[in-house]
């Protein structure tokens, strides 16, 4: 026998993709919390039962009290109604609380899982993805998982059970009236179907719009100095308002689409009630029936109206949330790009010699940055990298930190290829002061302590003294507990840099990478920091990048890096005597300085 048409269309509105997403949610988060869900299901069952009980009692009330005029029934029935309502109230409370607890736990768990996944991604991933998108996935995705489960559980538990219970009451009271009341159902299901695709499309647009707006605003506020100094406010305002308006329109369309089922449902419910009134009125007035059944059926019909409406909307409400859940799954399914295979040995640093052999690397395919770069940074000595901007100096440090791996060639520390040891052990042996110092919002103390978690206050202070940062820190009224502001905006560039150097002192690693560590300092504090760095460099393998050649004259070896290769190396005076690239470079800077002095 073929299925009734409305059942076929009911099955069709659940697409395979939707089914997969739902199944996955139930098998993961649902299964993990099945006890909580089972408990709330029981509460919802009690709610549905008491609601149906109340509807049934209405018939008895009318017939016993009003038709038969039985006065003891007044007490009995009002007591029963009161009792049922109290039970219903408590189970509603129990259901809401259990569901909220489970839901909040799911959000928290998923956020932790997303965080874990993201932390396993490499630097290249973060260079590709915008912070705004990641944080929306982090929040909306995790919440969507809860919303889908809660929506389905409450629909099945509270709404479906209520509708079933109330339908049973109707059938029990009068099967014909029940049939009249239910005849409108197929129309409702068919009506909702066409809305789903529309809702999905709009939701998609809404999400991308929200990401754009968040991305724009984050950038605008972080770059507020640039915006203001170029008088870019108007342009920013115009661009943002356009995006905000289009998101507003998308949200309006979403609500419109989602609410389109409303008028249809109201009309259908009104139709059902009108039909029941006609039939019941006729059969009570002319067919000799008691009004009790009629009241009971009408009550059941009215009570089932809200849950039935929610059930009809379920698929529409789910559509949006399911897209959110897929945002979550996208992240959870990402392969970790920064995971050492099990059994990877640790790097054992004895002296800290760094070897680059013919290293080839590019951030993007077919755009090589390092093209067969080779050099040695001898243990315990200072090696300087100099050369034109964009030549690949910072890239060398990125590779030593294993932010990226070379496409060919070999990088070794004390003879151990760093690709064959754990990233953790490599990073443990390296202290890196980068070109753009990053401070976390918090106190100065916390920012220095990053160098070695668990360091004592004295150690932090000693590190700050070594970095010549102690004096300026103590000049703040809160000293080491002074806040640095988001990204350290409340400090000067030189102060930020010295905090980063203090961090490196505290870390006390055998290898030191300094990328223009003194770039942001005036000559006086540069001299101070140079002194500090010289202390730091003792007995450490140091790789230093500097644009001002004057800071590298004392290096044990200088490598000139140009277009991804080391084109010259040697000591300062050797290189000058050779009258090659370094010599030219030096002459240029020298001329520059003289010009500045003469100006
Ligand atoms: N994350 C990245 N993605 C793509 N390309 C990059 C990335 N970082 C750097 N590059 C490119 O790699 C090349 C080398 O950059 P690198 O930062 O190593 O130069 P550098 O020698 O440190 O220059 P500078 O002296 O200006 O700091 C540049 O052409 C740059 O455009
Ligand atoms: Mg650089």
Coordinates of C-alpha atoms and ligand atoms in Angstrom, one line a residue:
X1 CA 0.0 0.0 0.0
X2 CA 1.5 3.4 -0.9
X3 CA 2.1 5.8 1.9
X4 CA -0.3 8.7 2.3
X5 CA 1.0 11.7 0.4
X6 CA 1.5 13.9 3.4
X7 CA 3.7 11.3 5.1
X8 CA 5.8 11.0 2.0
X9 CA 6.3 14.8 2.0
X10 CA 6.9 14.8 5.7
X11 CA 9.8 12.4 5.2
X12 CA 11.2 14.3 2.3
X13 CA 11.6 17.6 4.2
X14 CA 14.3 15.9 6.2
X15 CA 17.3 15.9 3.7
X16 CA 20.0 13.3 4.1
X17 CA 22.5 16.0 5.1
X18 CA 20.1 17.1 7.9
X19 CA 19.7 13.5 9.0
X20 CA 23.4 13.0 9.1
X21 CA 24.0 16.1 11.1
X22 CA 21.2 15.2 13.6
X23 CA 22.5 11.6 13.8
X24 CA 26.0 12.8 14.6
X25 CA 24.8 15.2 17.3
X26 CA 22.7 12.4 18.9
X27 CA 25.6 9.9 18.7
X28 CA 28.1 12.3 20.2
X29 CA 26.7 15.0 22.5
X30 CA 23.3 13.2 22.9
X31 CA 24.8 9.9 23.9
X32 CA 27.3 11.5 26.3
X33 CA 24.4 13.2 28.2
X34 CA 21.7 10.5 27.7
X35 CA 20.9 10.4 31.4
X36 CA 20.1 14.1 31.6
X37 CA 18.1 13.9 28.5
X38 CA 16.2 10.8 29.7
X39 CA 15.4 12.6 33.0
X40 CA 14.1 15.6 31.2
X41 CA 12.1 13.3 28.9
X42 CA 10.4 11.8 32.0
X43 CA 9.5 15.3 33.2
X44 CA 8.1 16.1 29.8
X45 CA 6.1 12.9 29.8
X46 CA 4.6 13.9 33.1
X47 CA 3.8 17.3 31.7
X48 CA 2.1 15.9 28.7
X49 CA 0.2 13.5 30.9
X50 CA -1.1 16.1 33.3
X51 CA -2.0 18.4 30.4
X52 CA -4.1 15.6 28.8
X53 CA -5.5 14.8 32.2
X54 CA -6.7 18.3 32.6
X55 CA -8.4 18.3 29.2
X56 CA -10.1 15.0 30.0
X57 CA -11.3 16.3 33.4
X58 CA -13.0 19.3 31.7
X59 CA -15.6 16.9 30.2
X60 CA -16.2 15.3 33.6
X61 CA -16.5 18.7 35.2
X62 CA -19.1 19.8 32.8
X63 CA -21.2 16.6 32.9
X64 CA -21.0 15.9 36.7
X65 CA -21.1 19.4 38.1
X66 CA -23.2 21.3 35.6
X67 CA -25.3 18.7 33.9
X68 CA -25.9 16.2 36.8
X69 CA -25.5 19.0 39.4
X70 CA -23.5 16.7 41.8
X71 CA -22.2 19.0 44.6
X72 CA -19.6 16.6 46.1
X73 CA -18.0 16.5 42.7
X74 CA -17.2 20.2 43.0
X75 CA -14.7 19.5 45.7
X76 CA -13.3 16.4 44.2
X77 CA -12.8 17.7 40.8
X78 CA -11.5 21.1 41.7
X79 CA -9.0 19.3 44.1
X80 CA -8.0 17.0 41.2
X81 CA -7.5 20.0 38.8
X82 CA -5.4 21.8 41.4
X83 CA -3.3 18.7 42.1
X84 CA -2.7 18.0 38.4
X85 CA -1.6 21.7 37.9
X86 CA 0.8 21.5 40.8
X87 CA 2.4 18.3 39.4
X88 CA 2.6 19.9 35.9
X89 CA 4.3 23.0 37.4
X90 CA 7.0 21.0 39.2
X91 CA 7.7 18.8 36.2
X92 CA 8.0 21.9 34.0
X93 CA 10.5 23.3 36.4
X94 CA 12.4 20.0 36.5
X95 CA 12.4 19.7 32.8
X96 CA 13.7 23.3 32.2
X97 CA 16.5 22.9 34.8
X98 CA 17.7 19.5 33.6
X99 CA 17.7 20.6 30.0
X100 CA 19.5 23.8 30.7
X101 CA 22.2 22.0 32.7
X102 CA 22.8 19.4 30.0
X103 CA 22.7 22.2 27.3
X104 CA 25.2 24.4 29.1
X105 CA 27.5 21.4 29.6
X106 CA 27.4 20.7 25.8
X107 CA 28.2 24.2 25.0
X108 CA 31.2 24.2 27.4
X109 CA 32.4 20.8 26.1
X110 CA 32.2 21.9 22.5
X111 CA 34.0 25.1 23.2
X112 CA 36.8 23.1 24.8
X113 CA 36.9 20.7 21.9
X114 CA 37.0 23.6 19.3
X115 CA 39.8 25.3 21.3
X116 CA 41.7 22.0 21.4
X117 CA 41.3 21.6 17.6
X118 CA 42.4 25.1 16.9
X119 CA 45.5 24.9 19.1
X120 CA 46.5 21.8 17.1
X121 CA 46.6 24.0 13.9
X122 CA 49.8 25.5 12.7
X123 CA 50.7 29.1 12.2
X124 CA 49.8 29.0 8.5
X125 CA 46.2 28.1 9.4
X126 CA 45.9 31.2 11.6
X127 CA 47.5 33.3 8.9
X128 CA 44.6 32.2 6.6
X129 CA 41.6 32.4 8.9
X130 CA 40.2 35.6 10.3
X131 CA 39.8 36.0 14.0
X132 CA 36.2 37.0 13.5
X133 CA 35.3 33.8 11.8
X134 CA 37.1 31.6 14.3
X135 CA 35.4 33.3 17.2
X136 CA 31.9 33.1 15.6
X137 CA 32.5 29.4 15.0
X138 CA 33.7 29.0 18.6
X139 CA 30.5 30.6 20.0
X140 CA 27.7 30.1 17.5
X141 CA 28.8 26.6 16.5
X142 CA 28.9 25.3 20.1
X143 CA 25.6 26.8 20.9
X144 CA 23.9 25.4 17.8
X145 CA 24.8 21.9 18.9
X146 CA 22.9 22.4 22.1
X147 CA 20.0 24.2 20.4
X148 CA 19.5 21.4 17.9
X149 CA 19.4 18.7 20.6
X150 CA 17.2 20.7 22.9
X151 CA 14.9 21.6 20.0
X152 CA 14.5 18.0 19.0
X153 CA 14.2 16.7 22.6
X154 CA 11.6 19.2 23.6
X155 CA 9.7 18.7 20.4
X156 CA 9.6 15.0 20.8
X157 CA 9.2 15.0 24.6
X158 CA 6.9 17.9 25.5
X159 CA 5.2 18.8 22.2
X160 CA 4.8 15.4 20.5
X161 CA 3.8 13.6 23.7
X162 CA 1.3 16.4 24.5
X163 CA -0.2 16.3 21.1
X164 CA -0.5 12.4 21.3
X165 CA -2.0 12.6 24.8
X166 CA -4.5 15.2 23.8
X167 CA -5.4 13.4 20.6
X168 CA -6.0 10.3 22.7
X169 CA -8.3 12.3 24.9
X170 CA -10.2 13.6 21.9
X171 CA -10.6 10.1 20.5
X172 CA -11.7 8.8 23.9
X173 CA -14.3 11.5 24.2
X174 CA -15.6 11.4 20.7
X175 CA -13.8 9.8 17.7
X176 CA -15.8 11.7 15.2
X177 CA -14.9 15.1 16.7
X178 CA -11.3 14.0 17.0
X179 CA -11.2 13.1 13.3
X180 CA -12.7 16.5 12.4
X181 CA -10.0 18.2 14.5
X182 CA -7.2 16.3 13.0
X183 CA -8.2 16.6 9.3
X184 CA -6.2 19.7 8.9
X185 CA -2.8 18.2 9.7
X186 CA -1.6 17.2 6.2
X187 CA -2.2 20.7 5.0
X188 CA 0.0 22.0 7.7
X189 CA 2.9 19.7 6.9
X190 CA 2.8 20.5 3.2
X191 CA 2.7 24.2 3.9
X192 CA 5.8 24.3 5.9
X193 CA 7.9 22.3 3.5
X194 CA 8.4 25.0 0.9
X195 CA 9.8 27.4 3.5
X196 CA 12.8 25.3 4.5
X197 CA 15.1 25.9 1.5
X198 CA 14.5 29.6 1.8
X199 CA 15.4 29.7 5.4
X200 CA 18.6 27.9 4.8
X201 CA 19.8 30.2 2.1
X202 CA 19.0 33.3 4.2
X203 CA 20.8 31.8 7.2
X204 CA 23.9 31.2 5.2
X205 CA 24.0 34.8 4.1
X206 CA 23.3 36.0 7.6
X207 CA 26.3 34.1 8.9
X208 CA 28.7 35.5 6.3
X209 CA 27.3 39.0 6.9
X210 CA 27.9 38.7 10.6
X211 CA 31.5 37.4 10.1
X212 CA 32.2 40.4 7.8
X213 CA 30.8 42.9 10.2
X214 CA 32.7 41.5 13.1
X215 CA 35.9 41.3 11.1
X216 CA 35.6 44.9 9.9
X217 CA 34.8 46.2 13.3
X218 CA 37.7 44.3 15.0
X219 CA 40.1 45.7 12.4
X220 CA 38.7 49.2 12.6
X221 CA 39.1 49.3 16.4
X222 CA 42.5 47.7 16.4
X223 CA 43.7 50.1 13.7
X224 CA 41.9 53.1 15.1
X225 CA 45.1 55.2 15.0
X226 CA 45.5 54.6 11.3
X227 CA 41.8 55.2 10.7
X228 CA 41.9 58.5 12.5
X229 CA 45.2 59.8 11.2
X230 CA 44.1 59.2 7.6
X231 CA 40.6 60.7 8.4
X232 CA 39.1 57.4 7.2
X233 CA 36.1 57.6 9.5
X234 CA 33.6 58.5 6.8
X235 CA 34.8 55.8 4.5
X236 CA 34.7 53.2 7.3
X237 CA 31.2 54.4 8.4
X238 CA 30.0 54.0 4.8
X239 CA 31.4 50.6 4.3
X240 CA 30.2 49.3 7.7
X241 CA 26.7 50.8 7.4
X242 CA 26.3 49.1 4.1
X243 CA 27.2 45.7 5.6
X244 CA 25.1 46.4 8.7
X245 CA 22.1 47.3 6.6
X246 CA 22.4 44.3 4.5
X247 CA 22.6 42.1 7.6
X248 CA 19.5 43.8 8.9
X249 CA 17.7 43.0 5.7
X250 CA 18.8 39.4 5.9
X251 CA 17.6 39.1 9.5
X252 CA 14.2 40.6 8.5
X253 CA 13.9 38.2 5.6
X254 CA 14.8 35.4 8.0
X255 CA 12.0 36.4 10.4
X256 CA 9.6 36.8 7.6
X257 CA 10.3 33.4 6.2
X258 CA 10.2 31.7 9.6
X259 CA 6.9 33.4 10.5
X260 CA 5.3 32.6 7.2
X261 CA 4.0 29.4 8.8
X262 CA 2.2 31.5 11.4
X263 CA -0.9 32.7 9.5
X264 CA -1.3 29.3 7.9
X265 CA -1.3 27.6 11.3
X266 CA -3.7 30.1 12.8
X267 CA -6.1 29.7 9.9
X268 CA -5.9 25.9 10.1
X269 CA -6.5 25.8 13.8
X270 CA -9.4 28.2 13.6
X271 CA -10.9 26.0 10.8
X272 CA -10.5 22.9 13.0
X273 CA -12.1 24.5 16.0
X274 CA -15.0 25.9 13.9
X275 CA -15.7 22.5 12.4
X276 CA -15.7 20.8 15.8
X277 CA -18.1 23.5 17.2
X278 CA -20.4 23.0 14.3
X279 CA -20.5 19.3 14.6
X280 CA -20.7 19.3 18.4
X281 CA -23.2 22.0 18.6
X282 CA -25.4 20.2 16.2
X283 CA -25.1 16.8 18.0
X284 CA -25.7 18.3 21.5
X285 CA -28.7 20.3 20.4
X286 CA -30.2 17.8 18.1
X287 CA -28.5 14.4 18.7
X288 CA -29.1 14.3 22.5
X289 CA -25.4 14.3 23.4
X290 CA -24.1 15.7 26.7
X291 CA -21.9 18.9 26.4
X292 CA -19.1 17.3 28.5
X293 CA -17.4 15.5 25.5
X294 CA -17.7 18.7 23.5
X295 CA -15.9 20.8 26.2
X296 CA -13.3 18.2 26.7
X297 CA -12.5 18.0 22.9
X298 CA -12.4 21.7 22.6
X299 CA -10.1 22.0 25.6
X300 CA -7.8 19.3 24.1
X301 CA -7.9 21.0 20.8
X302 CA -7.0 24.4 22.3
X303 CA -4.3 22.9 24.4
X304 CA -2.7 21.0 21.5
X305 CA -2.7 24.1 19.4
X306 CA 0.6 25.6 20.8
X307 CA 2.6 22.3 20.8
X308 CA 1.3 21.4 17.3
X309 CA 2.4 24.8 16.0
X310 CA 5.8 24.3 17.4
X311 CA 6.0 20.9 15.9
X312 CA 5.1 22.3 12.5
X313 CA 7.8 24.9 12.8
X314 CA 10.4 22.4 14.0
X315 CA 11.9 21.9 10.7
X316 CA 12.2 25.6 10.0
X317 CA 13.8 26.3 13.4
X318 CA 16.1 23.4 12.9
X319 CA 17.3 24.5 9.5
X320 CA 19.1 27.5 10.9
X321 CA 20.5 25.7 13.9
X322 CA 21.7 22.8 11.8
X323 CA 23.8 25.1 9.7
X324 CA 25.3 26.4 12.9
X325 CA 26.1 22.8 14.0
X326 CA 27.9 22.2 10.7
X327 CA 30.1 25.3 11.4
X328 CA 31.1 23.4 14.6
X329 CA 31.7 20.1 12.8
X330 CA 33.9 21.9 10.2
X331 CA 36.2 22.8 13.0
X332 CA 36.0 19.5 14.8
X333 CA 36.8 17.6 11.6
X334 CA 39.9 19.6 10.8
X335 CA 43.0 17.5 10.7
X336 CA 45.6 18.7 13.2
X337 CA 48.3 20.2 11.2
X338 CA 50.7 20.5 14.1
X339 CA 50.8 17.1 15.8
X340 CA 54.0 15.1 16.4
X341 CA 53.5 11.4 15.5
X342 CA 53.6 9.2 18.6
X343 CA 57.1 8.1 19.6
X344 CA 58.8 11.3 18.3
X345 CA 62.0 11.8 20.3
X346 CA 62.8 15.0 22.1
X347 CA 65.5 17.4 21.0
X348 CA 68.5 17.2 23.3
X349 CA 70.5 20.4 23.2
X350 CA 74.1 20.1 24.4
X351 CA 75.7 23.2 22.9
X352 CA 73.1 24.6 20.5
X353 CA 74.7 24.6 17.0
X354 CA 72.3 25.5 14.3
X355 CA 72.8 24.1 10.8
X356 CA 70.9 25.2 7.7
X357 CA 71.7 23.0 4.7
X358 CA 70.2 24.0 1.3
X359 CA 66.9 24.9 2.8
X360 CA 64.1 25.7 0.3
X361 CA 60.8 27.1 1.5
X362 CA 57.9 29.2 0.4
X363 CA 54.7 30.4 2.1
X364 CA 52.8 29.8 -1.1
X365 CA 53.3 27.3 -3.8
X366 CA 55.5 28.4 -6.6
X367 CA 56.7 31.5 -4.7
X368 CA 60.0 30.4 -3.1
X369 CA 61.2 32.6 -0.3
X370 CA 64.3 30.6 0.8
X371 CA 66.0 29.2 -2.3
X372 CA 68.7 26.9 -1.0
X373 CA 69.8 28.8 2.0
X374 CA 72.8 27.4 4.0
X375 CA 74.6 28.7 7.0
X376 CA 75.9 27.6 10.4
X377 CA 75.3 29.4 13.7
X378 CA 78.1 28.1 15.9
X379 CA 77.3 27.0 19.4
X380 CA 77.7 29.7 22.0
X381 CA 78.4 32.4 19.4
X382 CA 76.4 35.2 17.9
X383 CA 75.5 35.0 14.3
X384 CA 73.9 38.0 12.6
X385 CA 71.6 37.9 9.6
X386 CA 71.5 41.1 7.6
X387 CA 70.2 42.0 4.2
X388 CA 67.5 43.8 2.2
X389 CA 63.9 43.8 3.4
X390 CA 61.9 40.8 2.3
X391 CA 65.0 38.7 1.8
X392 CA 63.9 36.0 4.2
X393 CA 65.5 36.8 7.5
X394 CA 62.4 36.5 9.6
X395 CA 61.5 33.4 7.7
X396 CA 64.7 31.7 8.9
X397 CA 63.5 32.3 12.5
X398 CA 60.0 31.0 11.7
X399 CA 61.6 27.8 10.4
X400 CA 63.8 27.4 13.5
X401 CA 60.7 27.7 15.7
X402 CA 59.0 25.2 13.4
X403 CA 56.1 27.5 12.7
X404 CA 56.6 26.1 9.2
X405 CA 58.6 23.2 7.8
X406 CA 60.9 23.6 4.8
X407 CA 59.9 21.9 1.5
X408 CA 63.5 20.5 1.1
X409 CA 66.8 20.8 2.7
X410 CA 67.7 20.2 6.3
X411 CA 67.7 22.2 9.5
X412 CA 69.5 20.7 12.5
X413 CA 70.2 21.7 16.0
X414 CA 73.3 19.9 17.5
X415 CA 73.0 17.4 14.6
X416 CA 69.4 16.5 15.2
X417 CA 67.1 17.3 12.4
X418 CA 64.4 19.5 13.9
X419 CA 61.6 18.0 11.8
X420 CA 62.3 14.6 13.5
X421 CA 61.9 15.8 17.1
X422 CA 58.9 17.1 18.9
X423 CA 57.9 20.7 18.3
X424 CA 57.5 21.2 22.0
X425 CA 61.1 20.3 22.7
X426 CA 62.4 22.6 19.9
X427 CA 60.4 25.5 21.2
X428 CA 61.5 24.8 24.7
X429 CA 65.1 25.3 23.7
X430 CA 64.5 28.5 21.9
X431 CA 63.8 32.0 23.2
X432 CA 62.4 34.2 20.5
X433 CA 62.0 38.0 20.6
X434 CA 60.0 38.7 17.5
X435 CA 59.9 41.7 15.2
X436 CA 56.4 42.6 16.3
X437 CA 56.2 42.1 20.1
X438 CA 52.9 40.8 21.3
X439 CA 51.8 41.5 24.9
X440 CA 48.6 39.9 26.3
X441 CA 46.1 42.1 28.1
X442 CA 47.0 41.7 31.8
X443 CA 49.8 42.9 34.0
X444 CA 53.5 43.4 33.3
X445 CA 54.3 40.6 35.7
X446 CA 52.0 38.2 33.8
X447 CA 53.5 39.1 30.5
X448 CA 57.1 38.5 31.7
X449 CA 56.0 35.3 33.4
X450 CA 55.1 33.9 30.1
X451 CA 58.8 33.2 29.6
X452 CA 58.6 30.5 32.3
X453 CA 55.2 29.6 33.9
X454 CA 55.7 29.2 37.7
X455 CA 58.6 31.6 37.9
X456 CA 59.0 33.3 41.3
X457 CA 58.5 37.1 41.8
X458 CA 62.3 37.5 42.4
X459 CA 63.1 35.7 39.1
X460 CA 60.7 37.9 37.2
X461 CA 62.2 41.0 38.7
X462 CA 65.7 39.8 38.0
X463 CA 64.8 39.2 34.3
X464 CA 63.3 42.7 34.1
X465 CA 66.5 44.2 35.6
X466 CA 68.6 42.3 33.1
X467 CA 66.4 43.6 30.3
X468 CA 66.8 47.2 31.7
X469 CA 63.1 47.3 32.2
X470 CA 62.9 47.3 36.0
X471 CA 63.3 51.1 36.4
X472 CA 60.5 52.1 34.0
X473 CA 58.3 49.4 35.5
X474 CA 58.9 50.8 39.0
X475 CA 58.1 54.3 37.8
X476 CA 54.4 53.2 37.3
X477 CA 52.3 53.5 40.4
X478 CA 51.3 49.8 40.2
X479 CA 54.8 48.6 39.4
X480 CA 54.8 45.0 38.2
X481 CA 51.0 44.9 38.6
X482 CA 50.4 47.7 36.0
X483 CA 48.1 46.8 33.2
X484 CA 49.6 46.8 29.8
X485 CA 46.3 47.3 27.9
X486 CA 45.1 45.2 24.9
X487 CA 48.1 44.2 22.9
X488 CA 50.2 46.4 25.2
X489 CA 48.8 49.6 23.9
X490 CA 49.4 51.4 27.2
X491 CA 53.2 51.0 26.8
X492 CA 55.7 52.6 24.5
X493 CA 57.2 50.6 21.7
X494 CA 60.6 50.4 23.5
X495 CA 59.0 49.4 26.8
X496 CA 57.1 46.6 25.0
X497 CA 60.3 45.4 23.5
X498 CA 62.2 45.4 26.8
X499 CA 59.3 43.3 28.4
X500 CA 59.7 40.8 25.5
X501 CA 63.5 40.7 26.2
X502 CA 62.8 40.2 29.9
X503 CA 60.6 37.3 28.9
X504 CA 63.5 35.8 26.9
X505 CA 65.8 36.2 29.9
X506 CA 63.3 34.4 32.1
X507 CA 63.0 31.6 29.7
X508 CA 66.8 31.0 29.9
X509 CA 66.9 28.8 26.8
X510 CA 70.1 27.7 25.1
X511 CA 69.2 29.3 21.8
X512 CA 68.3 32.9 21.4
X513 CA 66.5 34.4 18.4
X514 CA 66.4 38.2 18.2
X515 CA 64.5 39.7 15.3
X516 CA 65.3 43.5 15.3
X517 CA 65.0 43.3 19.1
X518 CA 66.3 46.9 19.5
X519 CA 64.4 48.4 16.6
X520 CA 62.0 50.4 18.7
X521 CA 64.5 51.9 21.1
X522 CA 66.2 55.3 21.1
X523 CA 69.9 55.4 21.0
X524 CA 70.3 55.7 24.8
X525 CA 68.0 52.8 25.7
X526 CA 69.4 50.9 22.7
X527 CA 72.8 51.1 24.3
X528 CA 71.3 49.9 27.6
X529 CA 69.5 47.0 25.9
X530 CA 72.5 46.1 23.8
X531 CA 74.4 45.7 27.1
X532 CA 71.6 43.6 28.4
X533 CA 71.5 41.5 25.3
X534 CA 75.3 40.9 25.4
X535 CA 74.9 39.5 28.9
X536 CA 72.0 37.3 27.6
X537 CA 74.1 36.1 24.7
X538 CA 76.9 34.8 26.8
X539 CA 77.1 31.0 26.4
X540 CA 74.1 31.0 24.2
X541 CA 73.8 30.4 20.5
X542 CA 72.3 33.6 19.3
X543 CA 70.9 34.5 16.0
X544 CA 70.2 38.2 15.6
X545 CA 68.6 40.2 12.8
X546 CA 69.4 43.8 12.6
X547 CA 68.9 46.5 10.0
X548 CA 71.4 48.8 11.6
X549 CA 74.7 47.3 10.9
X550 CA 76.2 49.1 13.9
X551 CA 74.4 46.6 16.2
X552 CA 76.1 43.6 14.5
X553 CA 79.7 44.7 14.2
X554 CA 80.6 42.6 17.2
X555 CA 78.9 39.5 15.9
X556 CA 81.1 36.4 15.6
X557 CA 79.8 35.9 12.1
X558 CA 77.6 37.9 9.8
X559 CA 75.5 36.3 7.0
X560 CA 74.2 38.5 4.2
X561 CA 70.8 37.1 3.2
X562 CA 69.4 38.2 -0.2
X563 CA 66.6 36.7 -2.2
X564 CA 66.5 33.6 0.0
X565 CA 70.2 32.8 -0.1
X566 CA 73.3 33.6 2.0
X567 CA 75.3 35.5 -0.4
X568 CA 78.2 36.5 1.9
X569 CA 79.4 35.6 5.3
X570 CA 82.3 36.4 7.7
X571 CA 83.3 38.9 10.3
X572 CA 82.5 42.6 10.0
X573 CA 86.1 43.6 9.0
X574 CA 86.5 40.6 6.7
X575 CA 83.3 41.5 4.9
X576 CA 84.2 45.1 4.6
X577 CA 87.6 44.2 3.2
X578 CA 85.9 42.0 0.6
X579 CA 84.1 45.1 -0.8
X580 CA 81.1 43.0 -1.8
X581 CA 77.4 43.2 -0.9
X582 CA 78.0 43.9 2.8
X583 CA 80.4 46.7 1.9
X584 CA 77.8 48.3 -0.3
X585 CA 75.2 47.9 2.3
X586 CA 77.5 49.5 4.8
X587 CA 78.4 52.4 2.6
X588 CA 74.7 53.1 2.0
X589 CA 73.9 53.2 5.7
X590 CA 77.0 55.2 6.4
X591 CA 76.0 57.8 3.7
X592 CA 72.5 57.8 5.2
X593 CA 73.8 58.6 8.6
X594 CA 76.1 61.3 7.4
X595 CA 73.2 62.9 5.5
X596 CA 71.1 62.8 8.6
X597 CA 73.8 64.4 10.7
X598 CA 74.4 67.1 8.2
X599 CA 70.7 67.9 7.8
Ligands
LIG1 N1 52.9 34.6 6.4 C1 53.3 34.8 5.1 N2 52.6 34.4 4.0 C2 53.1 34.7 2.8 N3 54.2 35.3 2.5 C3 55.0 35.7 3.5 C4 54.6 35.5 4.9 N4 55.5 36.1 5.7 C5 56.5 36.6 4.8 N5 56.1 36.4 3.5 C6 57.0 36.8 2.4 O1 58.2 36.1 2.5 C7 59.2 37.0 2.1 C8 60.3 37.1 3.1 O2 59.8 37.6 4.3 P1 60.6 37.8 5.6 O3 59.6 38.3 6.7 O4 61.4 36.6 5.9 O5 61.6 39.0 5.2 P2 62.7 39.8 6.1 O6 64.0 39.5 5.5 O7 62.5 39.4 7.5 O8 62.3 41.3 5.8 P3 62.4 42.5 6.8 O9 63.8 42.9 6.9 O10 61.5 43.6 6.1 O11 61.8 42.1 8.2 C9 58.6 38.3 1.8 O12 58.6 38.5 0.4 C10 57.2 38.2 2.3 O13 56.3 38.9 1.5
LIG2 MG1 61.8 40.5 9.2

